[in-house]
């Protein structure tokens, strides 16, 4: 069966520090991969999605970037975190026309 | 552009009472519609979805939703609330025929269940 892993579960980082969040999917090939952010007062927002290795689409201009170095690996990064980057980050995957399946999320607090 | 409006950020019901969570959508193309549930500090779990066909959709945990095109609505119901239903619920829309992972979410409705 398919599983999705996100880590870390929680993270506290100072303003200006770099960020790397990782997401991996097991049990499927060539998934579509997504990063969502859930922030207070702003609901759930799609940040990036990828339909294949090296292919990244950005939905919202921001201080973040995404990369897909392997078929089932999706990384969210930042060179310098802002306070406004705080939130709950969710990775998700889908295959073809299937619905999206979400990971357990990473709670990021920028201090 | 697509959008989703969930009426009521907080809904409180008594155990055993009807649960009704409202969702209206806006879409210029036939939509796919979804309800997800989120427990504290966890990811989202799909409750049910509408793509095509029967407009009354049954999901997990006794929930169901009806797609009403004329009202642009996709309200979520459950006949009898259980304490374990307390969570946050999100309605979402995606493009017909497109990836079901490219979702536009509503702002969510937090459901409380009183004993």
PDB file of C-alpha atoms in Angstrom:
ATOM      1  CA  UNK A   1       0.000   0.000   0.000  1.00  0.00           C
ATOM      2  CA  UNK A   2       1.006   3.584  -0.489  1.00  0.00           C
ATOM      3  CA  UNK A   3       2.359   5.705   2.332  1.00  0.00           C
ATOM      4  CA  UNK A   4       3.605   9.262   2.629  1.00  0.00           C
ATOM      5  CA  UNK A   5       6.200  10.444   5.104  1.00  0.00           C
ATOM      6  CA  UNK A   6       6.936  13.992   6.177  1.00  0.00           C
ATOM      7  CA  UNK A   7       9.606  15.167   8.539  1.00  0.00           C
ATOM      8  CA  UNK A   8      10.220  16.704  10.893  1.00  0.00           C
ATOM      9  CA  UNK A   9       6.857  16.815  12.649  1.00  0.00           C
ATOM     10  CA  UNK A  10       7.677  20.090  14.414  1.00  0.00           C
ATOM     11  CA  UNK A  11      10.347  22.695  13.845  1.00  0.00           C
ATOM     12  CA  UNK A  12      11.276  25.959  15.527  1.00  0.00           C
ATOM     13  CA  UNK A  13      13.632  28.125  13.510  1.00  0.00           C
ATOM     14  CA  UNK A  14      14.960  31.675  13.947  1.00  0.00           C
ATOM     15  CA  UNK A  15      14.225  34.390  11.424  1.00  0.00           C
ATOM     16  CA  UNK A  16      16.830  34.405   8.665  1.00  0.00           C
ATOM     17  CA  UNK A  17      17.751  30.737   9.020  1.00  0.00           C
ATOM     18  CA  UNK A  18      17.419  28.229   6.157  1.00  0.00           C
ATOM     19  CA  UNK A  19      14.678  25.617   5.871  1.00  0.00           C
ATOM     20  CA  UNK A  20      14.452  22.150   4.411  1.00  0.00           C
ATOM     21  CA  UNK A  21      11.335  20.006   4.755  1.00  0.00           C
ATOM     22  CA  UNK A  22      11.251  16.598   3.158  1.00  0.00           C
ATOM     23  CA  UNK A  23       8.424  14.434   1.902  1.00  0.00           C
ATOM     24  CA  UNK A  24       8.666  10.940   0.456  1.00  0.00           C
ATOM     25  CA  UNK A  25       6.044   8.626  -0.974  1.00  0.00           C
ATOM     26  CA  UNK A  26       6.245   4.842  -1.007  1.00  0.00           C
ATOM     27  CA  UNK A  27       4.318   2.246  -2.939  1.00  0.00           C
ATOM     28  CA  UNK A  28       3.560   4.207  -6.099  1.00  0.00           C
ATOM     29  CA  UNK A  29       5.378   5.467  -9.165  1.00  0.00           C
ATOM     30  CA  UNK A  30       5.337   8.835 -10.898  1.00  0.00           C
ATOM     31  CA  UNK A  31       2.982  10.516  -8.430  1.00  0.00           C
ATOM     32  CA  UNK A  32       1.901  14.126  -8.606  1.00  0.00           C
ATOM     33  CA  UNK A  33       3.311  15.808  -5.517  1.00  0.00           C
ATOM     34  CA  UNK A  34       2.069  18.901  -3.688  1.00  0.00           C
ATOM     35  CA  UNK A  35       3.071  21.257  -0.894  1.00  0.00           C
ATOM     36  CA  UNK A  36       0.284  23.039   0.948  1.00  0.00           C
ATOM     37  CA  UNK A  37       0.512  25.548   3.785  1.00  0.00           C
ATOM     38  CA  UNK A  38      -2.075  26.072   6.470  1.00  0.00           C
ATOM     39  CA  UNK A  39      -1.628  29.414   8.186  1.00  0.00           C
ATOM     40  CA  UNK A  40      -3.795  31.151  10.746  1.00  0.00           C
ATOM     41  CA  UNK A  41      -6.441  33.216   9.059  1.00  0.00           C
ATOM     42  CA  UNK A  42      -5.438  32.108   5.564  1.00  0.00           C
ATOM     43  CA  UNK A  43      -6.729  28.564   5.364  1.00  0.00           C
ATOM     44  CA  UNK A  44      -5.086  25.885   3.228  1.00  0.00           C
ATOM     45  CA  UNK A  45      -3.146  27.146   0.246  1.00  0.00           C
ATOM     46  CA  UNK A  46      -1.388  25.248  -2.522  1.00  0.00           C
ATOM     47  CA  UNK A  47       2.240  26.388  -2.713  1.00  0.00           C
ATOM     48  CA  UNK A  48       3.875  24.057  -5.240  1.00  0.00           C
ATOM     49  CA  UNK A  49       3.064  21.011  -7.273  1.00  0.00           C
ATOM     50  CA  UNK A  50       5.128  18.666  -9.399  1.00  0.00           C
ATOM     51  CA  UNK A  51       4.146  16.217 -12.114  1.00  0.00           C
ATOM     52  CA  UNK A  52       7.624  14.730 -12.529  1.00  0.00           C
ATOM     53  CA  UNK A  53      11.295  14.883 -11.580  1.00  0.00           C
ATOM     54  CA  UNK A  54      12.613  18.410 -11.874  1.00  0.00           C
ATOM     55  CA  UNK A  55       9.198  19.807 -12.843  1.00  0.00           C
ATOM     56  CA  UNK A  56       7.909  22.351 -10.322  1.00  0.00           C
ATOM     57  CA  UNK A  57       4.974  24.715 -10.623  1.00  0.00           C
ATOM     58  CA  UNK A  58       4.620  27.558  -8.158  1.00  0.00           C
ATOM     59  CA  UNK A  59       1.150  28.714  -7.250  1.00  0.00           C
ATOM     60  CA  UNK A  60       1.986  31.593  -4.933  1.00  0.00           C
ATOM     61  CA  UNK A  61       5.041  33.880  -5.113  1.00  0.00           C
ATOM     62  CA  UNK A  62       6.856  33.704  -1.813  1.00  0.00           C
ATOM     63  CA  UNK A  63      10.026  33.176   0.116  1.00  0.00           C
ATOM     64  CA  UNK A  64       9.994  29.423  -0.506  1.00  0.00           C
ATOM     65  CA  UNK A  65      11.128  27.035  -3.227  1.00  0.00           C
ATOM     66  CA  UNK A  66      10.548  23.374  -3.988  1.00  0.00           C
ATOM     67  CA  UNK A  67      12.566  20.663  -5.643  1.00  0.00           C
ATOM     68  CA  UNK A  68      11.950  17.111  -6.778  1.00  0.00           C
ATOM     69  CA  UNK A  69      15.306  15.360  -7.045  1.00  0.00           C
ATOM     70  CA  UNK A  70      13.795  11.861  -7.234  1.00  0.00           C
ATOM     71  CA  UNK A  71      10.490  10.464  -8.418  1.00  0.00           C
ATOM     72  CA  UNK A  72       9.014  10.068  -4.937  1.00  0.00           C
ATOM     73  CA  UNK A  73      10.841  12.834  -3.061  1.00  0.00           C
ATOM     74  CA  UNK A  74       9.645  16.411  -2.687  1.00  0.00           C
ATOM     75  CA  UNK A  75      11.581  19.054  -0.770  1.00  0.00           C
ATOM     76  CA  UNK A  76      10.451  22.467   0.427  1.00  0.00           C
ATOM     77  CA  UNK A  77      13.208  24.980   1.086  1.00  0.00           C
ATOM     78  CA  UNK A  78      13.983  28.516   2.038  1.00  0.00           C
ATOM     79  CA  UNK A  79      17.285  30.372   2.161  1.00  0.00           C
ATOM     80  CA  UNK A  80      16.112  32.849   4.810  1.00  0.00           C
ATOM     81  CA  UNK A  81      12.956  32.318   6.832  1.00  0.00           C
ATOM     82  CA  UNK A  82      10.521  35.128   7.603  1.00  0.00           C
ATOM     83  CA  UNK A  83       8.094  35.301  10.500  1.00  0.00           C
ATOM     84  CA  UNK A  84       5.281  35.003   7.967  1.00  0.00           C
ATOM     85  CA  UNK A  85       6.566  31.573   6.925  1.00  0.00           C
ATOM     86  CA  UNK A  86       5.195  30.081  10.145  1.00  0.00           C
ATOM     87  CA  UNK A  87       2.431  27.570   9.598  1.00  0.00           C
ATOM     88  CA  UNK A  88       1.502  23.944   9.148  1.00  0.00           C
ATOM     89  CA  UNK A  89       3.010  22.480   5.981  1.00  0.00           C
ATOM     90  CA  UNK A  90       1.349  19.526   4.342  1.00  0.00           C
ATOM     91  CA  UNK A  91       2.703  17.321   1.597  1.00  0.00           C
ATOM     92  CA  UNK A  92       0.287  15.374  -0.589  1.00  0.00           C
ATOM     93  CA  UNK A  93       0.343  12.990  -3.531  1.00  0.00           C
ATOM     94  CA  UNK A  94      -2.027  11.803  -6.206  1.00  0.00           C
ATOM     95  CA  UNK A  95      -1.781   9.521  -9.208  1.00  0.00           C
ATOM     96  CA  UNK A  96      -3.578  10.191 -12.448  1.00  0.00           C
ATOM     97  CA  UNK A  97      -7.094  11.329 -11.651  1.00  0.00           C
ATOM     98  CA  UNK A  98      -7.156   9.952  -8.097  1.00  0.00           C
ATOM     99  CA  UNK A  99      -7.815  12.142  -5.097  1.00  0.00           C
ATOM    100  CA  UNK A 100      -4.986  13.608  -3.047  1.00  0.00           C
ATOM    101  CA  UNK A 101      -3.561  11.815  -0.007  1.00  0.00           C
ATOM    102  CA  UNK A 102      -1.961  13.962   2.664  1.00  0.00           C
ATOM    103  CA  UNK A 103       0.953  13.465   5.010  1.00  0.00           C
ATOM    104  CA  UNK A 104       0.847  14.196   8.733  1.00  0.00           C
ATOM    105  CA  UNK A 105       2.293  17.669   8.319  1.00  0.00           C
ATOM    106  CA  UNK A 106       5.148  19.751   9.750  1.00  0.00           C
ATOM    107  CA  UNK A 107       4.419  22.510  12.254  1.00  0.00           C
ATOM    108  CA  UNK A 108       6.923  25.309  11.551  1.00  0.00           C
ATOM    109  CA  UNK A 109       7.327  28.179  14.005  1.00  0.00           C
ATOM    110  CA  UNK A 110       9.648  30.995  13.003  1.00  0.00           C
ATOM    111  CA  UNK A 111      10.833  33.017  15.988  1.00  0.00           C
TER     112      UNK A 111
ATOM    113  CA  UNK B   1     -11.428  31.285 -11.036  1.00  0.00           C
ATOM    114  CA  UNK B   2     -12.666  28.746  -8.559  1.00  0.00           C
ATOM    115  CA  UNK B   3     -13.521  29.460  -4.945  1.00  0.00           C
ATOM    116  CA  UNK B   4     -15.098  27.739  -1.967  1.00  0.00           C
ATOM    117  CA  UNK B   5     -17.113  29.302   0.830  1.00  0.00           C
ATOM    118  CA  UNK B   6     -17.830  27.456   4.042  1.00  0.00           C
ATOM    119  CA  UNK B   7     -20.552  29.088   6.103  1.00  0.00           C
ATOM    120  CA  UNK B   8     -19.724  29.082   9.780  1.00  0.00           C
ATOM    121  CA  UNK B   9     -16.184  28.751  11.082  1.00  0.00           C
ATOM    122  CA  UNK B  10     -17.502  26.977  14.188  1.00  0.00           C
ATOM    123  CA  UNK B  11     -20.472  24.631  14.511  1.00  0.00           C
ATOM    124  CA  UNK B  12     -21.528  23.026  17.766  1.00  0.00           C
ATOM    125  CA  UNK B  13     -23.988  20.143  18.035  1.00  0.00           C
ATOM    126  CA  UNK B  14     -25.079  17.736  20.747  1.00  0.00           C
ATOM    127  CA  UNK B  15     -24.156  14.089  20.565  1.00  0.00           C
ATOM    128  CA  UNK B  16     -26.827  12.297  18.543  1.00  0.00           C
ATOM    129  CA  UNK B  17     -27.967  15.448  16.736  1.00  0.00           C
ATOM    130  CA  UNK B  18     -27.841  16.112  13.009  1.00  0.00           C
ATOM    131  CA  UNK B  19     -24.589  17.485  11.642  1.00  0.00           C
ATOM    132  CA  UNK B  20     -24.863  19.973   8.753  1.00  0.00           C
ATOM    133  CA  UNK B  21     -21.769  21.714   7.429  1.00  0.00           C
ATOM    134  CA  UNK B  22     -22.354  24.090   4.551  1.00  0.00           C
ATOM    135  CA  UNK B  23     -20.217  24.529   1.461  1.00  0.00           C
ATOM    136  CA  UNK B  24     -20.835  26.642  -1.624  1.00  0.00           C
ATOM    137  CA  UNK B  25     -18.500  26.754  -4.570  1.00  0.00           C
ATOM    138  CA  UNK B  26     -17.836  28.885  -7.592  1.00  0.00           C
ATOM    139  CA  UNK B  27     -16.466  27.317 -10.742  1.00  0.00           C
ATOM    140  CA  UNK B  28     -16.630  28.152 -14.425  1.00  0.00           C
ATOM    141  CA  UNK B  29     -16.075  24.507 -15.342  1.00  0.00           C
ATOM    142  CA  UNK B  30     -17.698  21.332 -13.984  1.00  0.00           C
ATOM    143  CA  UNK B  31     -16.123  20.809 -10.604  1.00  0.00           C
ATOM    144  CA  UNK B  32     -14.779  17.934  -8.628  1.00  0.00           C
ATOM    145  CA  UNK B  33     -15.823  18.459  -4.990  1.00  0.00           C
ATOM    146  CA  UNK B  34     -14.333  17.057  -1.822  1.00  0.00           C
ATOM    147  CA  UNK B  35     -14.749  17.024   1.929  1.00  0.00           C
ATOM    148  CA  UNK B  36     -11.682  16.419   4.073  1.00  0.00           C
ATOM    149  CA  UNK B  37     -11.438  16.066   7.858  1.00  0.00           C
ATOM    150  CA  UNK B  38      -8.489  17.161   9.985  1.00  0.00           C
ATOM    151  CA  UNK B  39      -7.868  16.119  13.579  1.00  0.00           C
ATOM    152  CA  UNK B  40      -5.549  18.330  15.685  1.00  0.00           C
ATOM    153  CA  UNK B  41      -1.969  18.417  14.429  1.00  0.00           C
ATOM    154  CA  UNK B  42      -2.657  15.805  11.788  1.00  0.00           C
ATOM    155  CA  UNK B  43      -2.942  15.718   8.036  1.00  0.00           C
ATOM    156  CA  UNK B  44      -6.145  15.694   6.040  1.00  0.00           C
ATOM    157  CA  UNK B  45      -8.242  12.580   5.505  1.00  0.00           C
ATOM    158  CA  UNK B  46     -10.680  12.314   2.633  1.00  0.00           C
ATOM    159  CA  UNK B  47     -14.285  11.873   3.782  1.00  0.00           C
ATOM    160  CA  UNK B  48     -15.940  11.778   0.374  1.00  0.00           C
ATOM    161  CA  UNK B  49     -15.792  13.188  -3.113  1.00  0.00           C
ATOM    162  CA  UNK B  50     -18.027  13.988  -6.053  1.00  0.00           C
ATOM    163  CA  UNK B  51     -16.677  13.698  -9.576  1.00  0.00           C
ATOM    164  CA  UNK B  52     -19.504  12.620 -11.883  1.00  0.00           C
ATOM    165  CA  UNK B  53     -22.643  10.496 -11.685  1.00  0.00           C
ATOM    166  CA  UNK B  54     -24.844  10.196  -8.622  1.00  0.00           C
ATOM    167  CA  UNK B  55     -25.190  13.542  -6.883  1.00  0.00           C
ATOM    168  CA  UNK B  56     -25.645  12.034  -3.412  1.00  0.00           C
ATOM    169  CA  UNK B  57     -22.269  10.793  -2.266  1.00  0.00           C
ATOM    170  CA  UNK B  58     -21.687   8.588   0.750  1.00  0.00           C
ATOM    171  CA  UNK B  59     -18.398   8.666   2.580  1.00  0.00           C
ATOM    172  CA  UNK B  60     -16.666   7.247   5.599  1.00  0.00           C
ATOM    173  CA  UNK B  61     -17.869   7.477   9.196  1.00  0.00           C
ATOM    174  CA  UNK B  62     -21.521   7.869   8.171  1.00  0.00           C
ATOM    175  CA  UNK B  63     -21.104  11.190   6.361  1.00  0.00           C
ATOM    176  CA  UNK B  64     -22.734  12.064   3.075  1.00  0.00           C
ATOM    177  CA  UNK B  65     -22.977  15.094   0.806  1.00  0.00           C
ATOM    178  CA  UNK B  66     -25.212  16.123  -2.051  1.00  0.00           C
ATOM    179  CA  UNK B  67     -24.028  18.004  -5.127  1.00  0.00           C
ATOM    180  CA  UNK B  68     -26.642  20.574  -6.125  1.00  0.00           C
ATOM    181  CA  UNK B  69     -25.577  22.305  -9.307  1.00  0.00           C
ATOM    182  CA  UNK B  70     -28.464  24.792  -9.283  1.00  0.00           C
ATOM    183  CA  UNK B  71     -27.482  25.946  -5.807  1.00  0.00           C
ATOM    184  CA  UNK B  72     -23.711  25.539  -6.333  1.00  0.00           C
ATOM    185  CA  UNK B  73     -23.652  23.697  -3.029  1.00  0.00           C
ATOM    186  CA  UNK B  74     -22.062  20.567  -1.591  1.00  0.00           C
ATOM    187  CA  UNK B  75     -23.239  20.424   2.033  1.00  0.00           C
ATOM    188  CA  UNK B  76     -21.971  17.695   4.358  1.00  0.00           C
ATOM    189  CA  UNK B  77     -24.399  15.877   6.649  1.00  0.00           C
ATOM    190  CA  UNK B  78     -24.451  13.113   9.217  1.00  0.00           C
ATOM    191  CA  UNK B  79     -27.714  12.012  10.849  1.00  0.00           C
ATOM    192  CA  UNK B  80     -26.308  11.480  14.337  1.00  0.00           C
ATOM    193  CA  UNK B  81     -23.162  13.133  15.684  1.00  0.00           C
ATOM    194  CA  UNK B  82     -20.637  11.184  17.706  1.00  0.00           C
ATOM    195  CA  UNK B  83     -18.033  12.612  20.048  1.00  0.00           C
ATOM    196  CA  UNK B  84     -15.321  11.293  17.728  1.00  0.00           C
ATOM    197  CA  UNK B  85     -16.629  13.570  14.936  1.00  0.00           C
ATOM    198  CA  UNK B  86     -15.155  16.620  16.669  1.00  0.00           C
ATOM    199  CA  UNK B  87     -12.579  17.922  14.193  1.00  0.00           C
ATOM    200  CA  UNK B  88     -12.106  20.533  11.495  1.00  0.00           C
ATOM    201  CA  UNK B  89     -13.758  19.953   8.137  1.00  0.00           C
ATOM    202  CA  UNK B  90     -12.652  21.360   4.820  1.00  0.00           C
ATOM    203  CA  UNK B  91     -14.569  21.582   1.583  1.00  0.00           C
ATOM    204  CA  UNK B  92     -12.483  21.745  -1.590  1.00  0.00           C
ATOM    205  CA  UNK B  93     -12.874  22.017  -5.351  1.00  0.00           C
ATOM    206  CA  UNK B  94     -10.684  21.052  -8.266  1.00  0.00           C
ATOM    207  CA  UNK B  95     -11.065  21.196 -12.018  1.00  0.00           C
ATOM    208  CA  UNK B  96     -13.053  18.517 -13.782  1.00  0.00           C
ATOM    209  CA  UNK B  97     -10.668  16.248 -15.618  1.00  0.00           C
ATOM    210  CA  UNK B  98      -7.667  17.801 -13.980  1.00  0.00           C
ATOM    211  CA  UNK B  99      -5.492  16.661 -11.150  1.00  0.00           C
ATOM    212  CA  UNK B 100      -7.513  16.108  -8.022  1.00  0.00           C
ATOM    213  CA  UNK B 101      -4.568  17.273  -5.987  1.00  0.00           C
ATOM    214  CA  UNK B 102      -4.754  20.872  -7.228  1.00  0.00           C
ATOM    215  CA  UNK B 103      -7.339  21.887  -4.703  1.00  0.00           C
ATOM    216  CA  UNK B 104      -8.942  25.152  -3.707  1.00  0.00           C
ATOM    217  CA  UNK B 105     -10.004  24.844  -0.076  1.00  0.00           C
ATOM    218  CA  UNK B 106     -12.575  26.638   1.991  1.00  0.00           C
ATOM    219  CA  UNK B 107     -11.432  28.157   5.272  1.00  0.00           C
ATOM    220  CA  UNK B 108     -12.720  25.218   7.255  1.00  0.00           C
ATOM    221  CA  UNK B 109     -15.437  24.590   9.828  1.00  0.00           C
ATOM    222  CA  UNK B 110     -14.537  23.421  13.306  1.00  0.00           C
ATOM    223  CA  UNK B 111     -17.127  20.984  14.606  1.00  0.00           C
ATOM    224  CA  UNK B 112     -17.639  20.592  18.350  1.00  0.00           C
ATOM    225  CA  UNK B 113     -19.795  17.806  19.757  1.00  0.00           C
ATOM    226  CA  UNK B 114     -21.312  18.269  23.214  1.00  0.00           C
ATOM    227  CA  UNK B 115     -22.119  15.255  25.388  1.00  0.00           C
TER     228      UNK B 115
END
